[in-house]
Coordinates of C-alpha atoms in Angstrom, one line a residue:
M1 CA -2.3 -75.6 75.3
K2 CA -2.5 -77.0 71.8
R3 CA -1.8 -74.7 68.8
F4 CA -4.2 -74.7 65.9
I5 CA -2.4 -74.7 62.6
S6 CA -3.9 -73.6 59.3
R7 CA -3.4 -76.2 56.6
P8 CA -4.1 -75.6 52.9
G9 CA -7.5 -76.8 51.9
A10 CA -8.4 -77.9 55.5
V11 CA -12.1 -77.6 56.4
G12 CA -12.7 -75.1 59.1
A13 CA -9.2 -73.7 58.9
A14 CA -8.6 -70.6 61.0
G15 CA -7.4 -68.5 58.0
P16 CA -8.0 -68.3 54.3
P17 CA -6.3 -70.8 52.0
D18 CA -2.7 -70.4 50.9
D19 CA -3.4 -70.3 47.2
Q20 CA -5.0 -66.8 47.3
P21 CA -2.6 -64.0 46.6
G22 CA -1.5 -61.7 49.4
V23 CA -2.8 -64.0 52.2
T24 CA -0.9 -64.7 55.3
A25 CA -0.6 -68.3 56.5
R26 CA 1.0 -69.8 59.7
P27 CA 3.3 -72.7 59.4
D28 CA 4.0 -75.1 62.3
D29 CA 6.7 -72.9 63.8
G30 CA 4.2 -70.0 64.2
R31 CA 6.0 -67.5 61.9
A32 CA 3.9 -65.4 59.4
I33 CA 4.7 -65.7 55.8
T34 CA 3.2 -63.9 52.8
A35 CA 2.4 -65.6 49.6
E36 CA 3.6 -63.9 46.4
P37 CA 0.9 -63.1 43.8
D38 CA 1.5 -64.2 40.3
I39 CA 2.4 -61.5 37.7
G40 CA -0.9 -61.6 35.8
T41 CA -2.9 -61.3 39.0
A42 CA -0.7 -58.4 40.2
G43 CA -1.3 -56.6 37.0
R44 CA -5.1 -56.9 37.5
I45 CA -4.9 -55.9 41.1
N46 CA -2.8 -52.8 40.4
G47 CA -4.9 -51.7 37.4
R48 CA -2.0 -52.0 35.0
P49 CA -1.9 -54.2 31.9
S50 CA 0.2 -57.3 32.4
P51 CA 3.7 -57.3 30.7
G52 CA 2.5 -59.9 28.3
R53 CA -0.3 -57.7 26.8
P54 CA 0.9 -55.6 23.7
R55 CA 0.9 -52.0 24.7
W56 CA 0.2 -50.8 21.1
R57 CA -3.3 -52.2 21.4
A58 CA -4.1 -49.9 24.3
R59 CA -2.5 -46.9 22.6
A60 CA -4.4 -47.6 19.4
V61 CA -7.8 -47.3 21.0
P62 CA -8.1 -43.5 20.6
F63 CA -7.3 -43.7 16.9
W64 CA -10.2 -46.1 16.4
F65 CA -12.5 -43.3 17.6
L66 CA -11.0 -40.9 15.1
I67 CA -11.9 -43.0 12.1
P68 CA -15.5 -41.8 11.8
A69 CA -14.5 -38.1 12.0
L70 CA -11.6 -38.6 9.6
A71 CA -13.9 -40.4 7.1
L72 CA -16.5 -37.6 7.3
Y73 CA -13.8 -35.0 6.9
G74 CA -12.4 -36.8 3.9
F75 CA -15.8 -37.1 2.3
V76 CA -16.9 -33.5 3.0
V77 CA -13.6 -31.6 2.6
I78 CA -10.8 -33.6 1.0
W79 CA -12.7 -35.3 -1.8
P80 CA -14.5 -32.1 -3.0
S81 CA -11.2 -30.2 -2.9
L82 CA -9.5 -32.8 -5.1
Q83 CA -12.5 -32.7 -7.5
G84 CA -12.2 -28.9 -7.6
A85 CA -8.5 -29.1 -8.3
A86 CA -9.3 -31.4 -11.2
F87 CA -12.1 -29.1 -12.5
S88 CA -9.7 -26.1 -12.5
L89 CA -7.8 -27.9 -15.3
T90 CA -10.9 -28.0 -17.5
D91 CA -13.2 -25.6 -19.3
W92 CA -16.3 -26.9 -17.4
D93 CA -19.3 -24.6 -17.4
G94 CA -21.0 -26.1 -14.4
L95 CA -23.9 -27.7 -16.3
S96 CA -22.5 -29.6 -19.3
P97 CA -21.7 -33.3 -18.6
T98 CA -18.6 -32.9 -20.8
K99 CA -15.5 -31.0 -19.9
D100 CA -12.4 -30.6 -22.0
F101 CA -9.0 -30.7 -20.4
V102 CA -7.1 -27.3 -20.8
G103 CA -4.2 -27.8 -18.5
L104 CA -3.0 -24.7 -16.8
A105 CA -4.7 -22.3 -19.2
N106 CA -7.1 -21.1 -16.5
F107 CA -4.2 -20.2 -14.2
R108 CA -2.3 -18.5 -17.0
E109 CA -5.4 -16.4 -17.9
L110 CA -5.7 -15.4 -14.3
W111 CA -2.3 -13.8 -14.2
S112 CA -2.7 -12.1 -17.6
D113 CA -6.2 -10.8 -16.8
D114 CA -6.3 -7.1 -15.8
V115 CA -9.6 -7.7 -13.9
A116 CA -8.1 -10.5 -11.9
R117 CA -5.0 -8.5 -11.1
G118 CA -7.1 -5.6 -10.0
A119 CA -9.2 -8.0 -7.8
V120 CA -5.9 -9.2 -6.2
R121 CA -4.8 -5.6 -5.6
Q122 CA -8.1 -4.6 -4.0
T123 CA -8.2 -7.7 -1.9
I124 CA -4.8 -7.0 -0.4
I125 CA -5.7 -3.3 0.2
I126 CA -8.9 -4.2 2.0
A127 CA -7.1 -6.9 4.1
I128 CA -4.3 -4.7 5.2
A129 CA -6.5 -1.7 5.9
V130 CA -9.0 -3.7 7.9
T131 CA -6.2 -5.4 9.9
I132 CA -4.6 -2.1 10.9
I133 CA -7.6 0.1 11.5
Q134 CA -9.8 -2.5 13.1
N135 CA -7.2 -3.6 15.6
G136 CA -6.1 -0.1 16.3
F137 CA -9.7 0.9 17.2
G138 CA -10.2 -2.4 19.0
L139 CA -7.1 -1.8 21.2
L140 CA -8.2 1.8 22.0
L141 CA -11.7 0.6 23.0
A142 CA -10.2 -2.2 25.1
L143 CA -8.0 0.3 27.0
G144 CA -11.0 2.6 27.4
V145 CA -13.4 0.0 28.9
N146 CA -10.7 -1.7 31.0
T147 CA -11.6 0.7 33.9
Q148 CA -13.7 0.6 37.1
I149 CA -16.4 3.0 35.8
R150 CA -19.9 1.8 36.7
S151 CA -21.1 1.7 33.1
R152 CA -18.2 -0.4 31.8
N153 CA -20.3 -3.5 31.3
L154 CA -23.0 -1.6 29.3
L155 CA -20.3 0.0 27.1
R156 CA -18.7 -3.4 26.4
V157 CA -22.1 -4.9 25.3
L158 CA -22.9 -1.9 23.1
L159 CA -19.5 -1.9 21.4
F160 CA -19.5 -5.7 20.9
A161 CA -23.1 -5.8 19.6
P162 CA -22.4 -5.1 15.9
A163 CA -20.1 -8.2 15.8
V164 CA -23.0 -10.5 16.4
I165 CA -25.1 -9.1 13.6
T166 CA -25.1 -11.1 10.3
P167 CA -22.8 -9.4 7.8
V168 CA -25.5 -9.4 5.1
I169 CA -27.9 -7.5 7.4
T170 CA -25.1 -5.0 8.3
A171 CA -24.4 -4.5 4.6
F172 CA -28.0 -3.9 3.7
L173 CA -28.3 -1.4 6.6
W174 CA -25.2 0.6 5.5
R175 CA -26.1 0.5 1.9
H176 CA -29.2 2.5 2.7
L177 CA -27.4 4.8 5.2
L178 CA -24.6 5.6 2.7
A179 CA -27.0 6.2 -0.3
P180 CA -27.0 9.7 -1.8
T181 CA -30.4 10.3 0.0
G182 CA -29.4 8.3 3.0
A183 CA -29.2 9.2 6.7
V184 CA -25.4 9.9 6.6
N185 CA -25.8 12.7 4.1
D186 CA -29.0 14.0 5.9
V187 CA -27.1 14.3 9.1
L188 CA -24.2 16.1 7.5
G189 CA -26.6 18.5 5.9
A190 CA -28.4 19.0 9.2
V191 CA -25.2 20.0 11.1
G192 CA -24.0 22.4 8.4
L193 CA -21.5 20.0 6.8
G194 CA -23.4 19.8 3.5
A195 CA -20.1 20.3 1.6
L196 CA -19.1 16.8 2.8
Q197 CA -22.1 15.0 1.3
R198 CA -21.0 12.4 -1.2
D199 CA -22.2 9.4 -3.1
W200 CA -20.3 7.2 -0.8
L201 CA -20.8 3.9 -2.6
G202 CA -21.1 5.3 -6.2
N203 CA -17.8 7.1 -6.2
P204 CA -14.9 4.9 -7.3
D205 CA -12.5 6.8 -5.1
L206 CA -14.7 6.4 -2.0
A207 CA -16.5 3.1 -2.4
L208 CA -13.6 0.9 -1.3
W209 CA -12.9 2.9 1.8
S210 CA -16.6 3.0 2.6
V211 CA -16.6 -0.8 2.7
V212 CA -13.5 -0.8 4.9
A213 CA -15.2 1.6 7.3
V214 CA -18.3 -0.6 7.6
I215 CA -16.2 -3.7 8.3
V216 CA -14.2 -1.8 10.9
W217 CA -17.4 -0.6 12.5
Q218 CA -18.8 -4.1 12.7
F219 CA -15.7 -6.1 14.0
A220 CA -13.8 -3.6 16.1
G221 CA -15.8 -4.7 19.0
L222 CA -14.7 -8.3 18.5
S223 CA -11.0 -7.2 18.5
M224 CA -11.8 -5.2 21.6
V225 CA -13.1 -8.3 23.5
I226 CA -9.9 -10.2 22.6
F227 CA -7.7 -7.4 23.7
L228 CA -9.7 -6.9 26.8
A229 CA -9.3 -10.5 27.8
G230 CA -5.5 -10.0 27.4
L231 CA -5.5 -6.9 29.5
Q232 CA -7.5 -8.4 32.3
S233 CA -5.1 -11.4 32.4
I234 CA -2.2 -9.0 33.4
P235 CA -1.7 -9.1 37.2
R236 CA -2.5 -5.9 39.0
E237 CA 0.9 -6.1 40.8
I238 CA 2.6 -5.3 37.5
Y239 CA 0.7 -2.1 37.1
E240 CA 1.5 -1.1 40.7
A241 CA 5.2 -1.9 40.3
A242 CA 5.3 0.2 37.1
A243 CA 3.5 3.1 38.9
I244 CA 6.0 2.9 41.8
D245 CA 8.9 3.1 39.3
G246 CA 7.4 6.3 38.0
T247 CA 6.6 4.9 34.5
G248 CA 4.3 7.1 32.4
P249 CA 1.2 5.7 30.7
I250 CA 2.9 5.5 27.2
R251 CA 6.0 3.9 28.4
R252 CA 4.0 1.6 30.7
F253 CA 1.9 0.5 27.7
W254 CA 4.9 0.0 25.4
Y255 CA 7.3 -1.8 27.8
V256 CA 4.9 -3.5 30.2
V257 CA 1.5 -4.0 28.7
R258 CA 2.4 -4.6 25.0
P259 CA 4.7 -7.6 25.6
M260 CA 2.1 -9.3 27.7
L261 CA -0.6 -8.6 25.1
A262 CA 1.4 -10.5 22.5
P263 CA -1.0 -13.6 22.4
A264 CA -4.0 -11.4 21.9
I265 CA -2.3 -9.3 19.3
T266 CA -1.4 -12.5 17.4
I267 CA -5.0 -13.8 17.5
N268 CA -6.5 -10.5 16.4
L269 CA -4.1 -9.9 13.5
V270 CA -4.4 -13.4 12.1
L271 CA -8.2 -13.4 12.3
S272 CA -8.6 -9.9 10.8
M273 CA -6.2 -10.6 8.0
I274 CA -7.9 -13.9 7.0
G275 CA -11.3 -12.2 7.2
G276 CA -10.2 -9.4 5.0
L277 CA -8.7 -11.7 2.4
K278 CA -11.9 -13.8 2.2
L279 CA -14.3 -10.8 2.3
F280 CA -17.4 -11.3 0.2
D281 CA -20.7 -10.6 2.0
Q282 CA -20.3 -6.9 2.6
V283 CA -18.8 -6.1 -0.8
W284 CA -21.4 -8.1 -2.7
V285 CA -24.4 -6.6 -0.9
M286 CA -23.1 -3.0 -0.7
T287 CA -21.5 -2.5 -4.2
G288 CA -21.5 -5.8 -6.1
G289 CA -17.9 -5.2 -6.9
G290 CA -18.6 -1.7 -8.3
P291 CA -18.8 1.0 -9.3
G292 CA -17.0 -0.4 -12.3
R293 CA -14.4 -2.7 -10.7
A294 CA -13.5 -0.4 -7.9
T295 CA -14.4 -2.8 -5.1
E296 CA -13.9 -6.1 -6.9
T297 CA -12.2 -8.7 -4.8
L298 CA -11.2 -12.3 -5.5
S299 CA -14.3 -13.6 -3.8
T300 CA -16.7 -11.5 -5.8
L301 CA -14.8 -12.2 -9.0
L302 CA -14.9 -15.9 -8.7
Y303 CA -18.6 -15.8 -7.8
K304 CA -19.3 -13.8 -11.0
E305 CA -17.2 -16.0 -13.2
A306 CA -19.0 -19.1 -11.9
F307 CA -22.7 -18.1 -11.6
Q308 CA -22.9 -15.2 -14.1
F309 CA -20.5 -16.2 -16.9
G310 CA -20.6 -20.0 -16.4
A311 CA -16.8 -20.3 -16.3
F312 CA -16.6 -22.8 -13.4
G313 CA -13.1 -24.0 -14.3
Y314 CA -11.7 -20.5 -14.2
S315 CA -13.6 -19.6 -11.0
I316 CA -12.2 -22.7 -9.3
A317 CA -8.7 -21.7 -10.4
L318 CA -9.4 -18.3 -8.7
A319 CA -10.6 -20.1 -5.6
I320 CA -7.4 -22.2 -5.5
V321 CA -5.3 -19.2 -5.8
L322 CA -7.2 -17.4 -3.1
T323 CA -7.0 -20.4 -0.7
A324 CA -3.2 -20.7 -1.3
F325 CA -2.8 -17.0 -0.9
V326 CA -4.7 -17.0 2.4
A327 CA -2.8 -20.0 3.7
V328 CA 0.6 -18.8 2.9
L329 CA 0.1 -15.2 4.1
A330 CA -1.6 -16.4 7.3
S331 CA 1.2 -18.9 8.0
V332 CA 3.9 -16.3 7.5
Q333 CA 2.1 -13.8 9.6
Y334 CA 1.4 -16.3 12.4
G335 CA 5.1 -17.5 12.4
F336 CA 6.4 -13.9 12.6
L337 CA 4.0 -13.0 15.4
R338 CA 4.8 -16.1 17.4
R339 CA 8.5 -15.3 17.2
Q340 CA 7.7 -11.8 18.4
E341 CA 5.6 -13.2 21.2
E342 CA 8.4 -15.6 22.3
S343 CA 11.0 -12.8 22.2
A344 CA 8.8 -10.5 24.2
Q345 CA 8.6 -13.2 26.9

């Protein structure tokens, strides 16, 4: 019987031509051989770029997509910030087309001004008080609703609800509730505690702490949600192992729960500290920085200097100091908490 042999380019050959990669041909002796594909074709078949193509081009593609976002960020954030830094070195009033260069006079005035120093002091007091009290209440609430009671979901919603209300609306509400003829004093009088009735926002000794109480009331639910997420991420087996070892609730929380809550603690402390340092809405609506300067913060002071007194250069200097203060303090706090978190793990 005759053998049919496939020849390259032959019409009616039994198999495909030899010049295609990966194709088997049969020579005269009947043995099967496999043609080797060229390097470029192999790269295309395997889905990998050929060695001759520069890899930096493929790696540079994502950066091309970043250019529009970076350009927008530079136009909206970087350029105005640089302009503001330049204006802080002038006596610009916000309206005049001319502005005289005064150097660092605005910054020197800031540190020598008793009002500015008082605003710095009150800002720090509010930030520290809000951070401690808000997170303390938030943690207690999270521990309380992290149970299997049937109404736990309703409680979580009710406790978190104030956090979704606009701060301005909250401040308006509490300004009327804490007025001398407001609901708070009415309730105190109705339950026989008339001796505790006060002018909560008109008393310099009480106004600052009244503002702190309102902020804690509004945002303790937010801290609760973050702590609750951390608590529910702890495996149930860890609680069971601690119970088998006979660990009491306090020791179980301190040595078992607290280390595993470190990420949630870090998030809550940083957020509440930054929010306290930048506080403006509640203070401005409830007290306007008063009575006197009792609740004046850096945010309310720079607003007054810019829009009431026309000292835009000085107010921008205040804004720069506030921004630097927030950035440095938040960075230090975050670094410390991250080290604590890593050591706990």
